[in-house]
Coordinates of C-alpha atoms in Angstrom, one line a residue:
Chain A
M1 CA 0.5 0.1 0.1
D2 CA 1.1 3.6 -0.9
V3 CA -0.2 6.1 1.6
T4 CA 2.0 8.5 0.2
A5 CA -0.6 8.8 -2.6
L6 CA -3.8 8.0 -0.6
T7 CA -7.3 10.2 -0.8
I8 CA -9.3 9.7 2.9
H9 CA -12.1 9.1 -0.5
A10 CA -9.6 6.3 -0.9
A11 CA -8.4 4.7 2.2
K12 CA -12.8 4.9 3.1
D13 CA -13.3 2.7 0.3
A14 CA -10.6 -0.2 0.7
L15 CA -11.3 0.5 4.7
A16 CA -15.2 -0.3 4.3
R17 CA -14.1 -3.1 1.3
G18 CA -11.8 -5.0 4.3
E19 CA -9.4 -4.5 1.9
M20 CA -6.3 -3.3 5.3
T21 CA -7.4 -2.7 8.0
S22 CA -6.6 0.9 10.3
V23 CA -4.7 -0.5 12.5
E24 CA -2.9 -1.3 8.8
L25 CA -3.3 2.1 7.2
T26 CA -2.1 4.0 10.7
Q27 CA 1.3 1.9 10.6
E28 CA 1.9 2.3 7.6
V29 CA 1.2 6.4 7.8
L30 CA 3.4 6.0 10.6
D31 CA 6.7 4.6 8.9
R32 CA 5.9 7.0 7.0
I33 CA 7.1 9.8 9.5
D34 CA 10.0 8.1 10.2
T35 CA 11.6 7.9 7.3
V36 CA 11.2 11.4 6.5
E37 CA 10.9 13.4 9.3
P38 CA 14.4 14.1 9.9
A39 CA 13.7 15.9 6.6
V40 CA 11.1 17.6 6.7
N41 CA 10.1 18.1 11.0
A42 CA 6.5 18.2 10.5
F43 CA 6.0 17.4 13.9
I44 CA 5.6 19.2 17.3
T45 CA 5.3 16.3 18.8
R46 CA 4.2 12.4 17.7
T47 CA 1.0 10.5 19.4
S48 CA 1.5 6.7 17.7
E49 CA 1.4 4.8 20.8
G50 CA -2.5 7.3 20.6
A51 CA -3.1 7.2 17.1
L52 CA -2.6 2.9 17.1
A53 CA -4.8 2.4 19.8
Q54 CA -7.5 4.8 18.2
A55 CA -7.1 3.0 14.3
A56 CA -7.3 -0.4 17.3
Q57 CA -11.0 0.8 18.1
A58 CA -11.8 2.7 14.5
D59 CA -11.6 -1.6 13.1
A60 CA -14.0 -2.1 15.9
M61 CA -16.6 1.0 15.5
R62 CA -16.0 -0.4 11.5
S63 CA -16.8 -4.0 12.3
R64 CA -20.0 -2.0 14.2
G65 CA -20.3 -0.9 11.2
A66 CA -21.1 2.2 13.5
G67 CA -19.0 5.3 11.7
G68 CA -18.2 7.7 9.5
P69 CA -16.1 8.4 6.3
L70 CA -13.1 9.6 8.4
C71 CA -13.8 6.9 10.7
G72 CA -9.8 5.2 11.0
I73 CA -8.1 7.9 8.7
P74 CA -5.1 8.6 9.5
L75 CA -4.9 12.7 10.3
G76 CA -2.0 15.4 11.8
I77 CA -2.9 18.2 13.8
K78 CA -1.8 21.9 13.8
D79 CA -0.5 22.6 17.4
V80 CA -2.6 25.6 17.9
I81 CA -6.1 23.2 17.8
C82 CA -6.5 21.8 22.5
T83 CA -6.1 17.9 22.3
K84 CA -6.7 16.1 26.4
G85 CA -3.8 15.4 27.2
V86 CA -1.7 16.1 24.6
R87 CA 0.6 18.7 24.5
T88 CA -0.8 21.6 22.3
T89 CA 2.5 24.9 22.3
A90 CA 1.1 26.6 19.8
G91 CA 4.6 26.8 18.5
S92 CA 5.2 28.6 21.9
K93 CA 8.6 27.9 24.1
I94 CA 5.5 29.7 26.7
L95 CA 3.0 26.6 26.5
E96 CA 6.0 24.1 25.6
N97 CA 4.9 21.6 28.4
F98 CA 1.1 22.5 28.4
I99 CA -1.7 19.7 28.9
P100 CA -4.9 21.1 27.4
P101 CA -7.5 19.2 30.0
Y102 CA -9.8 19.3 27.0
D103 CA -10.7 18.5 23.8
A104 CA -11.3 21.2 21.1
T105 CA -15.1 20.8 19.8
V106 CA -12.9 20.0 16.2
M107 CA -11.6 16.8 18.4
D108 CA -14.6 15.8 19.7
K109 CA -15.6 15.4 16.8
L110 CA -13.1 13.7 15.0
H111 CA -13.1 11.2 17.9
S112 CA -16.4 10.6 17.9
Q113 CA -16.4 10.2 13.7
G114 CA -13.6 7.6 14.3
A115 CA -10.6 9.4 13.0
V116 CA -6.9 8.8 14.5
C117 CA -4.7 11.6 15.3
V118 CA -1.0 10.6 14.3
G119 CA -0.2 13.3 16.3
K120 CA 0.6 17.9 16.8
L121 CA 2.1 19.7 13.8
S122 CA 4.4 23.0 13.2
M123 CA 3.4 26.7 13.5
D124 CA 5.2 29.7 13.1
E125 CA 4.1 30.5 17.0
F126 CA 0.9 31.2 17.7
A127 CA 0.3 31.7 13.9
M128 CA 1.7 34.5 13.8
G129 CA 3.9 34.4 10.3
S130 CA 3.6 32.7 6.2
G131 CA 6.7 30.6 6.4
N132 CA 7.2 28.9 9.5
E133 CA 9.9 30.2 10.1
N134 CA 8.8 31.5 14.3
C135 CA 8.8 28.5 15.7
A136 CA 10.5 27.5 19.1
F137 CA 11.1 23.8 18.0
G138 CA 12.2 24.0 14.4
T139 CA 11.4 25.3 11.5
P140 CA 9.9 22.1 8.4
H141 CA 10.8 22.5 5.4
N142 CA 9.5 22.0 2.0
P143 CA 9.2 18.3 1.2
W144 CA 9.0 19.4 -3.7
N145 CA 13.0 21.7 -2.5
L146 CA 14.2 21.1 1.1
D147 CA 15.4 24.6 1.3
Y148 CA 12.3 26.5 0.8
I149 CA 9.9 27.8 3.2
C150 CA 6.9 25.0 3.4
G151 CA 4.1 28.7 4.3
G152 CA 3.0 30.1 7.5
S153 CA 1.1 29.5 9.5
S154 CA 0.5 26.2 9.1
G155 CA 3.3 24.8 7.7
G156 CA 3.6 22.0 9.8
S157 CA 0.4 21.4 8.5
A158 CA 0.3 21.7 4.2
A159 CA 4.7 19.8 4.8
S160 CA 2.9 16.9 6.2
V161 CA 0.4 16.1 4.0
A162 CA 2.3 16.9 0.4
A163 CA 5.1 15.0 2.5
G164 CA 2.3 11.7 3.2
E165 CA 3.1 12.0 6.6
C166 CA -0.8 11.8 6.7
L167 CA -4.3 11.8 4.2
A168 CA -5.0 15.4 6.2
S169 CA -4.6 17.1 8.0
L170 CA -6.6 20.8 10.4
G171 CA -5.4 24.7 10.3
S172 CA -6.1 28.0 11.2
D173 CA -6.2 30.5 8.7
T174 CA -6.2 33.9 10.5
G175 CA -4.5 35.9 7.4
G176 CA -4.3 32.7 4.9
S177 CA -1.6 30.9 6.8
I178 CA -4.3 27.5 5.3
R179 CA -4.8 28.8 1.7
Q180 CA -0.9 29.7 1.3
P181 CA 0.7 27.0 2.5
A182 CA -1.5 24.6 0.8
S183 CA -0.7 26.9 -2.0
H184 CA 2.9 25.7 -1.5
C185 CA 2.8 22.4 -0.8
G186 CA 0.5 21.7 -3.7
V187 CA -2.1 20.6 -1.9
V188 CA -5.4 21.2 -0.8
G189 CA -6.0 24.2 1.5
I190 CA -10.0 25.6 3.4
K191 CA -10.3 28.8 5.1
P192 CA -14.4 27.8 5.5
T193 CA -16.7 31.3 6.7
Y194 CA -15.7 33.3 9.1
G195 CA -17.7 31.4 11.9
R196 CA -18.8 28.1 9.3
V197 CA -16.3 25.5 11.9
S198 CA -16.8 26.2 15.4
R199 CA -13.0 28.5 17.4
F200 CA -13.4 26.3 20.9
G201 CA -9.9 24.9 22.4
L202 CA -8.6 27.0 18.9
L203 CA -5.5 29.0 20.7
A204 CA -7.3 33.1 19.9
F205 CA -4.8 34.1 18.2
A206 CA -7.0 37.7 16.3
S207 CA -10.1 36.2 17.4
S208 CA -12.8 37.6 14.1
L209 CA -10.2 36.1 12.0
D210 CA -9.6 33.4 12.4
Q211 CA -10.9 30.2 11.6
I212 CA -9.6 26.8 11.2
G213 CA -10.0 24.6 8.3
P214 CA -8.9 20.9 6.9
L215 CA -5.7 20.2 4.1
T216 CA -6.7 18.4 1.8
R217 CA -4.5 15.6 -0.9
D218 CA -8.0 16.6 -3.3
V219 CA -10.4 18.9 -3.3
T220 CA -13.7 15.7 -2.9
D221 CA -11.8 15.1 0.4
A222 CA -11.6 19.2 1.0
A223 CA -15.6 18.8 0.9
L224 CA -15.6 15.2 3.1
M225 CA -13.0 17.3 6.1
L226 CA -16.1 20.0 6.2
N227 CA -18.9 17.8 6.8
G228 CA -16.5 16.8 9.4
L229 CA -15.7 19.6 10.6
G230 CA -18.6 22.0 10.9
G231 CA -21.5 23.2 12.3
H232 CA -22.6 25.3 15.3
D233 CA -21.7 25.2 18.3
P234 CA -23.0 26.7 21.8
R235 CA -19.2 26.6 23.0
D236 CA -18.9 29.2 20.5
S237 CA -20.4 32.4 20.8
T238 CA -20.1 32.9 17.2
S239 CA -20.4 30.1 15.2
A240 CA -22.8 30.7 12.8
R241 CA -26.0 28.9 12.3
A242 CA -26.4 28.8 8.8
A243 CA -27.0 25.1 7.6
H244 CA -24.4 22.6 7.7
E245 CA -24.7 20.9 4.2
D246 CA -23.3 17.3 2.3
Y247 CA -20.3 19.6 1.4
T248 CA -20.2 16.5 -1.3
E249 CA -22.9 16.8 -2.9
G250 CA -24.8 18.2 -6.2
L251 CA -19.9 18.8 -6.6
I252 CA -19.9 18.2 -10.2
A253 CA -18.0 18.2 -13.4
G254 CA -19.0 21.5 -15.8
M255 CA -19.0 24.4 -14.7
K256 CA -22.0 26.1 -16.8
G257 CA -24.3 28.8 -15.5
L258 CA -21.0 29.5 -12.7
T259 CA -19.1 33.3 -14.0
I260 CA -16.0 33.0 -12.2
G261 CA -15.0 36.5 -11.2
I262 CA -11.1 38.2 -12.3
P263 CA -10.1 41.3 -9.2
A264 CA -7.9 43.3 -12.0
E265 CA -5.9 43.9 -8.4
Y266 CA -4.7 40.2 -8.0
F267 CA -3.1 40.9 -10.5
A268 CA -1.9 44.4 -10.0
A269 CA 2.1 44.6 -9.5
G270 CA 4.3 42.7 -7.6
L271 CA 3.0 39.4 -9.0
S272 CA 5.3 36.8 -10.0
P273 CA 5.0 36.0 -14.7
E274 CA 5.4 32.3 -14.0
V275 CA 2.9 32.5 -11.0
E276 CA 0.1 34.7 -13.2
K277 CA 1.0 32.5 -16.4
V278 CA 0.1 29.1 -14.1
I279 CA -3.5 31.3 -12.5
R280 CA -3.7 32.6 -16.5
H281 CA -3.9 29.0 -17.6
G282 CA -5.6 27.3 -14.6
I283 CA -9.0 30.5 -16.0
A284 CA -8.7 29.5 -18.9
V285 CA -9.3 25.0 -17.4
L286 CA -12.3 26.8 -16.1
Q287 CA -13.9 28.2 -18.8
D288 CA -13.0 25.0 -20.8
A289 CA -15.3 23.4 -18.3
G290 CA -17.6 25.8 -19.0
A291 CA -17.8 28.7 -16.8
E292 CA -17.6 32.5 -17.4
V293 CA -15.1 34.7 -17.2
K294 CA -15.5 38.2 -16.2
E295 CA -12.9 41.3 -15.8
V296 CA -13.5 42.8 -11.6
S297 CA -12.2 44.9 -9.2
L298 CA -11.5 45.1 -5.5
P299 CA -10.5 48.5 -5.1
H300 CA -9.9 48.3 -1.4
T301 CA -7.7 45.8 -2.2
E302 CA -4.8 47.1 -1.8
Y303 CA -5.5 48.4 1.6
G304 CA -6.1 45.2 3.4
V305 CA -2.7 44.5 4.4
A306 CA -2.4 48.3 6.0
A307 CA -6.1 47.4 8.0
Y308 CA -4.9 43.4 9.1
Y309 CA -1.8 44.6 10.5
I310 CA -4.0 46.9 12.8
I311 CA -6.2 44.7 13.6
A312 CA -5.3 41.3 14.1
P313 CA -1.7 42.3 16.5
A314 CA -4.6 44.8 18.8
E315 CA -6.7 41.5 18.8
A316 CA -4.0 39.5 19.2
S317 CA -2.2 42.0 22.0
S318 CA -5.6 41.4 24.3
N319 CA -5.5 38.0 24.0
L320 CA -2.4 36.8 24.6
A321 CA -2.8 38.4 27.9
R322 CA -3.8 35.7 29.7
Y323 CA -0.5 34.6 29.1
D324 CA 0.3 35.7 31.9
G325 CA 3.3 33.0 34.1
V326 CA -0.1 32.5 36.5
R327 CA -1.9 29.8 34.9
Y328 CA 0.1 28.2 32.2
T329 CA 2.7 26.3 32.6
H330 CA 6.1 28.5 31.8
R331 CA 7.0 31.0 34.3
D332 CA 10.2 32.8 36.1
M333 CA 10.7 31.7 38.8
N334 CA 13.1 34.2 40.3
A335 CA 11.1 36.7 40.2
D336 CA 9.9 38.2 42.9
S337 CA 6.7 40.4 42.3
L338 CA 4.1 40.3 40.8
I339 CA 4.6 42.8 38.0
D340 CA 8.3 41.6 38.0
L341 CA 6.4 37.8 37.6
Y342 CA 4.5 39.4 34.2
R343 CA 6.6 41.0 32.9
C344 CA 9.9 38.3 32.9
S345 CA 8.3 35.0 32.0
R346 CA 6.2 37.1 28.7
S347 CA 9.3 38.4 27.8
Q348 CA 11.4 34.8 28.3
G349 CA 8.4 33.3 26.6
F350 CA 7.5 34.1 23.2
G351 CA 9.5 34.6 20.2
D352 CA 10.8 38.0 18.8
E353 CA 7.5 37.8 16.1
V354 CA 4.6 37.8 18.9
K355 CA 6.3 40.5 21.0
R356 CA 6.4 42.7 18.1
R357 CA 3.0 42.0 17.3
I358 CA 2.1 42.3 20.9
L359 CA 3.6 45.9 20.7
L360 CA 2.2 47.0 17.4
G361 CA -1.5 46.2 18.6
T362 CA -1.0 48.0 22.7
Y363 CA 0.0 50.4 20.9
A364 CA -2.3 50.8 18.1
L365 CA -4.9 50.3 21.2
S366 CA -3.4 52.4 23.6
S367 CA -4.9 56.0 24.4
G368 CA -4.7 58.7 22.4
Y369 CA -3.4 56.5 19.0
Y370 CA -7.1 54.6 19.0
D371 CA -9.2 56.2 16.5
A372 CA -6.1 57.3 14.0
Y373 CA -5.1 53.0 13.8
Y374 CA -7.7 50.6 15.7
K375 CA -11.5 53.0 14.7
K376 CA -10.1 53.4 11.2
A377 CA -8.8 50.3 9.9
S378 CA -12.1 48.7 11.2
Q379 CA -13.5 51.1 8.7
V380 CA -11.6 50.4 6.3
R381 CA -12.1 46.5 7.1
T382 CA -15.8 47.5 6.1
L383 CA -15.6 49.8 2.9
I384 CA -13.8 45.6 1.9
I385 CA -17.0 44.0 2.8
E386 CA -18.8 46.1 0.7
D387 CA -16.6 45.1 -2.0
Y388 CA -16.6 41.7 -2.3
K389 CA -20.6 42.4 -1.7
N390 CA -21.1 44.7 -4.9
V391 CA -18.6 41.4 -7.0
F392 CA -20.5 38.9 -6.0
K393 CA -23.6 41.1 -8.1
E394 CA -21.9 40.1 -10.9
C395 CA -20.2 36.9 -10.1
D396 CA -20.5 33.8 -8.3
V397 CA -16.3 32.5 -7.6
L398 CA -13.0 35.0 -7.2
V399 CA -10.5 34.1 -9.0
S400 CA -6.7 34.7 -8.0
P401 CA -3.2 33.8 -7.2
V402 CA -2.8 32.6 -3.2
T403 CA -0.1 34.3 -3.6
P404 CA 1.6 36.7 -5.6
T405 CA 5.2 34.7 -5.6
P406 CA 6.5 30.8 -5.0
A407 CA 7.5 30.3 -2.5
W408 CA 10.9 32.1 -0.4
K409 CA 14.2 30.5 0.8
I410 CA 14.1 29.3 3.9
G411 CA 16.4 32.9 5.9
E412 CA 15.7 34.2 2.6
K413 CA 13.1 37.0 4.2
S414 CA 13.9 37.1 8.4
S415 CA 15.4 39.7 8.5
D416 CA 12.6 41.8 7.1
P417 CA 8.2 41.7 8.6
L418 CA 7.1 44.1 7.1
S419 CA 8.3 42.0 3.4
V420 CA 7.1 38.8 4.5
Y421 CA 3.3 40.9 6.2
L422 CA 3.1 41.9 2.8
S423 CA 3.7 38.4 0.9
D424 CA 0.2 37.7 2.4
A425 CA -1.3 40.3 0.3
L426 CA -3.8 38.2 -1.0
T427 CA -5.3 36.5 1.8
I428 CA -5.7 38.7 3.9
P429 CA -8.6 40.3 2.4
A430 CA -10.8 36.9 3.2
N431 CA -11.0 37.2 6.5
L432 CA -11.0 40.5 7.0
A433 CA -14.4 40.0 5.4
G434 CA -15.5 36.3 7.0
V435 CA -15.1 34.4 3.5
P436 CA -14.3 31.6 2.1
G437 CA -11.5 31.1 0.5
M438 CA -9.7 27.9 -1.0
S439 CA -6.3 26.9 -2.0
V440 CA -6.5 24.0 -5.0
P441 CA -3.2 23.0 -6.5
C442 CA -3.1 24.8 -10.5
G443 CA 1.3 24.4 -11.7
F444 CA 4.7 24.6 -11.1
S445 CA 7.0 27.2 -11.0
E446 CA 10.3 27.0 -13.5
S447 CA 12.2 25.3 -10.6
G448 CA 9.7 22.7 -9.7
L449 CA 7.8 24.4 -6.1
P450 CA 4.5 24.3 -6.7
I451 CA 1.9 28.1 -7.6
G452 CA -2.2 27.1 -6.3
M453 CA -5.1 29.3 -7.5
Q454 CA -7.0 30.8 -4.7
L455 CA -11.4 30.8 -4.9
Q456 CA -13.3 32.7 -2.7
A457 CA -17.1 33.0 -2.3
P458 CA -19.3 33.9 -0.6
H459 CA -20.3 34.3 3.0
F460 CA -21.9 30.4 3.2
A461 CA -20.9 29.4 -0.4
E462 CA -18.7 27.5 0.3
K463 CA -20.3 24.1 -2.3
I464 CA -18.9 26.7 -5.5
L465 CA -15.3 26.7 -4.4
L466 CA -15.6 23.4 -3.9
Q467 CA -17.2 23.0 -7.8
A468 CA -14.4 25.2 -9.4
G469 CA -12.0 23.8 -7.5
L470 CA -13.5 19.8 -9.0
N471 CA -13.5 20.9 -11.9
L472 CA -9.9 22.7 -11.6
E473 CA -8.5 19.8 -10.8
Q474 CA -10.2 17.2 -13.1
G475 CA -9.2 19.6 -15.9
L476 CA -5.8 20.2 -14.8
G477 CA -5.4 16.7 -14.3
I478 CA -1.7 17.1 -12.0
Q479 CA -3.6 15.9 -9.2
G480 CA -1.7 12.5 -7.3
K481 CA 1.9 14.5 -8.5
Q482 CA 3.7 13.6 -5.0
P483 CA 7.3 16.0 -4.6
A484 CA 10.5 13.3 -5.2
L485 CA 11.3 12.6 -1.0
S486 CA 13.1 9.0 -0.5
Chain B
M1 CA 7.2 57.4 10.7
S2 CA 9.9 56.1 12.9
I3 CA 8.7 56.2 17.1
S4 CA 11.0 56.6 19.4
K5 CA 13.6 54.1 22.0
E6 CA 10.8 55.7 25.0
E7 CA 8.2 55.0 22.8
V8 CA 9.0 51.9 22.8
E9 CA 9.5 50.9 26.5
K10 CA 6.6 52.8 27.4
V11 CA 4.2 50.1 25.4
A12 CA 6.8 48.0 26.5
S13 CA 5.4 48.4 29.8
L14 CA 2.2 48.6 28.6
A15 CA 2.3 45.6 27.4
R16 CA 3.9 43.9 30.8
L17 CA 6.9 43.5 27.6
E18 CA 10.9 43.7 29.0
L19 CA 12.9 44.5 26.3
S20 CA 16.5 43.9 26.2
P21 CA 18.6 47.2 25.3
A22 CA 19.4 46.0 21.6
E23 CA 15.1 44.1 21.4
V24 CA 15.1 47.8 22.0
E25 CA 16.2 49.6 19.3
L26 CA 15.4 46.7 16.6
M27 CA 11.5 47.0 17.8
A28 CA 11.7 51.4 17.1
E29 CA 12.8 50.6 14.0
Q30 CA 10.7 47.9 13.2
M31 CA 7.8 49.1 14.5
G32 CA 8.3 51.8 12.8
T33 CA 8.8 50.6 8.8
V34 CA 5.6 49.0 9.4
L35 CA 3.6 52.3 11.6
G36 CA 4.9 54.2 8.1
Y37 CA 3.0 51.7 6.3
V38 CA -0.5 51.7 7.6
A39 CA 0.0 55.1 6.9
K40 CA -1.6 54.5 4.0
L41 CA -5.2 53.8 5.7
D42 CA -4.7 57.9 5.4
E43 CA -5.6 57.4 2.4
I44 CA -9.1 56.4 2.4
D45 CA -11.5 59.2 3.5
A46 CA -14.1 57.0 5.4
T47 CA -15.1 60.0 8.4
N48 CA -19.1 58.6 7.9
I49 CA -18.7 55.1 7.7
K50 CA -19.3 52.2 10.7
P51 CA -16.5 50.7 11.6
T52 CA -16.5 46.7 11.6
T53 CA -16.1 44.5 15.3
H54 CA -17.2 41.4 14.0
V55 CA -18.4 40.3 9.9
L56 CA -21.4 37.5 10.6
D57 CA -25.1 38.9 11.4
I58 CA -25.3 37.8 14.9
D59 CA -26.8 39.9 17.6
N60 CA -26.4 37.9 21.7
S61 CA -26.3 34.0 21.6
F62 CA -28.6 32.9 24.4
R63 CA -28.4 29.5 26.0
E64 CA -30.8 28.4 29.0
D65 CA -29.3 28.9 31.8
V66 CA -28.6 25.3 32.8
M67 CA -25.7 24.1 34.8
H68 CA -23.3 21.5 32.5
P69 CA -19.9 19.7 33.7
S70 CA -17.4 22.1 34.0
L71 CA -13.4 20.6 34.5
T72 CA -12.2 20.0 38.2
Q73 CA -10.7 22.1 40.4
A74 CA -7.6 19.8 39.7
E75 CA -7.8 19.9 36.0
A76 CA -7.9 23.4 35.9
L77 CA -5.3 24.3 38.1
A78 CA -2.8 21.2 36.2
N79 CA -0.8 23.7 34.2
G80 CA 0.2 26.3 36.8
P81 CA 3.6 25.8 37.8
D82 CA 3.0 27.2 41.2
Q83 CA -0.2 25.6 41.9
N84 CA -1.8 24.3 46.8
G85 CA -4.3 22.4 44.8
E86 CA -6.7 25.7 45.7
A87 CA -4.9 28.2 44.4
F88 CA -2.8 28.8 41.6
V89 CA -0.3 30.9 43.9
V90 CA 1.4 33.9 42.9
P91 CA 4.5 36.4 44.8
K92 CA 3.0 38.2 47.4
I93 CA 1.3 41.5 46.0
I94 CA 0.4 44.0 49.3

C-alpha cells in the first residue's frame, strides 16, 4: 500500500471493502513519518501509540457498522488546537509543557467519527508568520524542495500532507495561514466562512479573523473533511447558525451557469510572471469547463494588509494577555513581585515576532492612538466587505493567485518583517470579510515549486468553491503528483 | 514614520514585556517601518463609514442557564507552574 498519494475517499473505500484495516493503514503512515520526518520536520509532537489505539477502536467501530467517512483515517492536527492530554504548544516556548484538560470541538467531532490523530503539527508561534520560521521547535521544510519554506503559519499541516505523513490535516487561517502553505506545498486548503467551524479550543490569535479548516490531497477530501468539522457550536458564541450542508453532494463536473470573476487588483504589480502564467492557464481550464469569465474589481484590496496589521495585532495583544506566568506552564520562578513575574515570564516565553505584534497591537489600542489606528482600520474593513458584496452581484466565485510569488528560501526574509507581511496581500481580504477561501494546486514554477489558485465565494458558499476546485483539479490532471522525497 | 525608544519602552511596559536595549532599538526600527506602511490608510476618507468588528449578523447568543459538567479544580490547576491544590500561587502583592 502506498500511503503517500492515498486520499481519504480511496482509503475509506478500501477500509469498507476490508482490503486493509485502520491499524495497518496507521502503521504505514507512522512508518512513513519515521522515514521522512528527519528531512521534513513537520511535527512538534508525535502520538504514535495513541494513534494505534485509536485505529484499533476505529476498526472495532467499523465492524459494528458505525463510523463515518473519516473513521480510521490518520490525520495530523496543527498544534494550536487543544487536544486533551496531548501537549499543545502553539509553537511557543511559553506553552512548552501545556497539556490541555479538554478537547477542542473539532477534536470532539473527529474522535466521535473515529478519526486517528498521528500528531501535532509545526506552526509559526501563535500562528504569527508566513514561512513557519517563527516556531520555537524548529522550521519544517518544503517537501518539494527542502531548502524552501513550506509556508505558514500552518506549515506543518501542509508539509505533512504533501510528504505523506498523514492523509489530511487541520490548520487555522487568520490572514492566509491555511491557503498560503497549501499553495506552497501543492495541497488543497480551505478557510471556511467565519463561524462555519467552531473555534472552541483553538488557541486565540485574532478572534474576529481566526478560522479552522482542512488541508487535503484533493478537493473531494476537502469536502469530506468539511462535512466532519462544521456546524453550530453552543460553546462558541460566534459560531454561525447557518445550516450545515453535505459538501460532497452535487459536486459535479462542469461549470455551466457559473461566472468566475478575475479581480484586476490581484494581478497587479508585484505578481511574479510565472505565478500569473500558471493562474491564467487555470482560468482557461475553468472556461473550458463552461464557466463564464468576467473582469471585476475590488478597489480596496490594496488597503487590506494595512488594516490587517492593526486589527490582528490589536486582537492578539488582548488575547495573549492571558499568558501571564500564573496559569499556563512557563513561569520565571525568580521573580519576586507580581509585575516582574508577568514581565519576565512573558519576555522569556514569547519569540520576537509575537513580541513585535503584541507591541504593535498595544500601541494601536493605546490612549490617543485608538481612533487613528484601530477605528480607522475597522472602517476600512467595512469598505473591503462592501467590495465583496458588490463583486458577488456580478460573479459567483473569484479566481486569483494565492500568493504573489512561489515559496522563498528558508532564511531569505527573516530580517524583514514588512516584506513577509506584504506576501499575504492576496489572502488577508477574505479574513477581513469573513468569506470562504480555498487554495487548489494549479501548476508549478520553473524550478518545480507548487503554485495554487485561490478561489473565494460569498459567505457560506463553500459548495461553489468546491465545485470550481473540482473542475480545476479534473481539468488540469496534475492531482496525485508527488514530491520526490526518498 | 519613526517610533522613539521611549515610546517602545512605554508600550512594552503596558504589554508587560521586558526588552533588552538591543531589542528596544530593533523594535523601534521595525515598528516604525510597519506603522509607516499602515499610514497608507490615511489615503482613505472613511469619516462616515461604520466600523466593522464582527463580520456575521449575529446578535446576542443566548442559551438556557443550566449547569453542565465542567473541569474539576485539579484539572483546572494542573498547568499552573505554582499551585497549592486549591489556587494558583503568586508572589505577595501587598
